[in-house]
Amino acid sequence: MHPVVAIYATFLGRAFDQVLMDVALHRLPVTFVLDRAGITGPDGPSHHGMWDLSVFSHVPGLRIAAPRDAARLAELLDEAVAFGQEPSMLRFPKGTVAKATEPVERVDGLDVIHRSRAHSRDVLLVAIGPLAANAVEAAKELEGFGIGATVVDPRWVLPVSDTLVDLAARHRLVVTAEDGLRHGGVGSALLQVCADRRITTPLVSLGLPSAFIPHGSRDQLLEQAGLSVEAIVNAVLVARSIRTPAPDSGLRGVPGRRPAPARAPKTSTAPTEGKAR
């Protein structure tokens, strides 16, 4: 038997001990399907499924997937059920189903969903789940500033894959974007692995703040948290204006050149103390 457990992402936090001790410890093939992961919008602070990546990233042997669209949800669910050695988890958001984003290339289970024609090693945008669409649009906008980008969707986002780490080493800058907590999520995990392997590529992690986020539309709250297309573009421009070293990995990227001037960031990027500034 391969049980499939469907539950709101925010509610599974109450069953952390069961996931850890009753499932993962015994390496049982159970798949948890987390609905309403990330920002849920008008449901309010108790229903935003924003803690699951940070919390369950600490469970040994648990593989976590974040489908970017409906096609990938069906695909990854099939993969999860077929995987019989250890537990797995899929997370997807509440809201309108995103338009399917087909990969340019698949490498070791990781999807390359956009690659600039020129200078594609300038920036690696790592898009987690539904933020893939924003990352692709941001990459296209960055091309107008003379900055190339490669956008990847890891699909299985945790544990961090060796392929993603190798890609990070080949680029001049890495930016991760996820609709989970910025601390302890995929960006943090990738940063830790890169540090362990002495990869010096600068990494900027974009995600939700450690705060109780109020009611609001999903798009509005993601924008306030700095996860809009414009915010991703600004994060790249600001990071490149501060530091643009070539990666010291044996796989040199594009020689450095002067970055385009960064746009002035918005006054507010994230809700604090329960209210949006």
XYZ file of C-alpha atoms in Angstrom, residues 33-253:
221
model
C -0.219 16.282 -0.754
C -0.355 19.811 0.646
C -3.124 22.032 -0.676
C -3.036 25.813 -0.079
C 0.732 25.955 0.210
C 2.209 29.437 0.305
C 0.008 32.529 0.324
C -3.702 31.689 0.292
C -4.965 35.282 0.079
C -8.240 36.158 1.827
C -8.147 33.154 4.198
C -5.881 35.084 6.572
C -2.888 34.369 8.850
C -3.993 30.939 10.076
C -4.393 29.517 6.574
C -1.277 30.741 4.762
C 0.654 27.520 4.127
C 4.036 29.206 4.493
C 5.853 27.074 7.077
C 5.927 23.647 5.423
C 9.190 23.992 3.461
C 11.080 25.314 6.485
C 9.593 22.802 8.927
C 9.657 19.621 6.858
C 13.050 20.307 5.280
C 14.471 18.883 8.535
C 12.801 15.470 8.141
C 15.441 12.909 7.058
C 14.667 11.124 3.804
C 11.593 13.220 2.958
C 11.551 14.349 -0.691
C 9.554 17.522 -1.371
C 8.193 18.596 -4.749
C 6.656 21.928 -5.770
C 4.782 21.677 -9.091
C 4.705 24.892 -11.128
C 1.485 24.066 -13.012
C -1.238 21.429 -13.359
C 0.754 19.303 -15.807
C 3.675 19.100 -13.379
C 1.327 18.321 -10.466
C 0.037 15.209 -12.244
C 3.559 14.277 -13.335
C 5.108 14.672 -9.886
C 2.253 12.859 -8.149
C 2.868 9.872 -10.414
C 6.573 10.006 -9.560
C 5.850 10.260 -5.842
C 3.518 7.265 -5.818
C 6.001 5.233 -7.869
C 8.768 6.012 -5.366
C 8.537 3.249 -2.798
C 11.585 3.639 -0.555
C 10.850 6.756 1.541
C 8.116 9.376 2.108
C 7.409 12.224 -0.297
C 5.511 15.501 -0.237
C 3.893 17.692 -2.895
C 2.833 21.287 -2.263
C 0.671 23.498 -4.454
C -1.092 26.851 -3.930
C -4.679 28.003 -3.757
C -5.764 30.115 -6.707
C -6.098 30.106 -10.468
C -4.132 27.331 -12.130
C -1.046 28.769 -13.791
C -0.591 28.460 -17.539
C 1.602 25.472 -18.352
C 5.296 26.350 -18.695
C 7.015 23.750 -20.828
C 10.713 23.055 -20.244
C 13.411 23.995 -22.703
C 15.426 21.080 -21.377
C 15.323 18.531 -18.548
C 18.591 17.686 -16.810
C 18.620 14.992 -14.108
C 14.992 15.724 -13.198
C 15.482 19.506 -13.145
C 13.633 21.629 -15.735
C 15.312 24.509 -17.549
C 12.317 26.693 -18.433
C 14.116 29.721 -19.899
C 17.595 30.434 -21.198
C 18.633 33.811 -22.581
C 20.280 33.722 -25.996
C 23.212 35.781 -24.735
C 25.063 35.780 -21.403
C 22.817 33.069 -19.956
C 25.342 32.475 -17.137
C 24.934 35.994 -15.746
C 22.117 34.952 -13.412
C 20.575 31.653 -12.353
C 16.962 32.146 -11.267
C 15.744 29.197 -9.194
C 11.949 29.265 -9.266
C 10.043 27.203 -6.719
C 6.616 25.974 -7.816
C 4.142 28.641 -8.975
C 6.774 31.399 -8.935
C 8.156 29.933 -12.162
C 5.984 32.241 -14.266
C 7.246 35.351 -12.423
C 10.854 34.184 -12.773
C 10.515 33.689 -16.534
C 8.984 37.156 -16.958
C 11.739 38.632 -14.802
C 14.385 36.938 -16.961
C 12.880 38.444 -20.094
C 12.825 41.883 -18.491
C 16.450 41.543 -17.374
C 17.458 41.009 -20.988
C 16.397 44.603 -21.603
C 19.129 45.626 -19.123
C 21.719 43.563 -20.973
C 21.645 40.789 -18.359
C 21.169 37.187 -19.426
C 19.503 34.582 -17.243
C 18.800 30.898 -16.976
C 15.584 29.975 -15.153
C 15.291 26.530 -13.604
C 12.520 24.713 -11.790
C 14.055 21.974 -9.600
C 10.659 20.166 -9.436
C 11.893 18.086 -6.492
C 13.057 21.042 -4.433
C 14.326 19.341 -1.257
C 16.810 17.884 -0.606
C 18.814 20.139 -2.929
C 20.013 18.223 -5.977
C 23.649 17.995 -7.054
C 22.613 19.251 -10.487
C 21.278 22.497 -9.017
C 24.475 22.996 -7.012
C 26.578 22.461 -10.145
C 24.485 25.049 -12.000
C 24.925 27.532 -9.155
C 28.711 27.124 -9.443
C 28.612 28.007 -13.145
C 26.768 31.319 -12.796
C 27.781 34.776 -11.632
C 24.726 35.198 -9.374
C 21.971 32.934 -8.048
C 18.523 34.189 -7.003
C 15.964 31.835 -5.476
C 12.262 32.691 -5.226
C 9.788 30.685 -3.136
C 6.362 31.241 -1.598
C 7.516 29.834 1.728
C 9.579 31.349 4.524
C 12.814 32.934 3.347
C 14.612 31.479 6.373
C 14.952 27.712 6.346
C 13.494 27.163 2.885
C 14.961 26.074 -0.431
C 17.165 29.161 -0.768
C 18.681 28.575 2.663
C 19.281 24.904 1.880
C 20.997 25.724 -1.413
C 23.144 28.363 0.275
C 24.240 25.851 2.929
C 25.201 23.194 0.392
C 27.118 25.738 -1.702
C 28.975 26.904 1.418
C 29.833 23.309 2.333
C 31.308 22.798 -1.136
C 33.148 26.137 -1.076
C 31.159 27.535 -4.008
C 31.495 31.308 -3.843
C 28.734 32.367 -6.242
C 26.659 35.086 -4.488
C 23.144 33.896 -3.648
C 20.070 36.037 -2.953
C 17.108 34.267 -1.356
C 13.626 35.724 -1.885
C 10.696 34.443 0.150
C 8.074 35.233 2.748
C 8.965 37.063 5.965
C 8.870 35.438 9.395
C 5.630 37.188 10.298
C 1.908 36.505 10.440
C 0.671 37.761 7.090
C -2.790 39.381 7.019
C -5.715 38.994 4.631
C -5.339 40.186 1.056
C -5.257 38.927 -2.512
C -2.532 36.411 -3.301
C -0.953 38.680 -5.932
C -0.985 41.675 -3.580
C 0.592 39.781 -0.703
C 3.261 38.218 -2.916
C 4.115 41.684 -4.215
C 4.412 43.039 -0.668
C 6.713 40.142 0.194
C 9.042 41.004 -2.696
C 8.085 38.111 -4.974
C 6.615 39.998 -7.929
C 8.293 40.154 -11.345
C 9.506 43.675 -10.579
C 10.912 42.637 -7.197
C 12.867 39.744 -8.718
C 14.309 42.081 -11.365
C 15.270 44.634 -8.703
C 16.910 41.948 -6.553
C 19.150 40.971 -9.482
C 20.027 44.567 -10.367
C 20.863 45.485 -6.780
C 22.936 42.335 -6.214
C 24.933 42.867 -9.404
C 25.612 46.500 -8.501
C 27.128 45.370 -5.171
C 29.231 42.433 -6.278
C 29.815 40.673 -9.605
C 32.727 38.228 -9.218
C 33.293 35.463 -11.705
C 32.541 32.054 -10.179
C 35.681 30.265 -8.992
C 34.504 26.783 -9.935
C 36.673 25.788 -12.852
C 33.706 26.579 -15.111
C 34.040 30.284 -15.795
C 30.983 32.333 -16.590
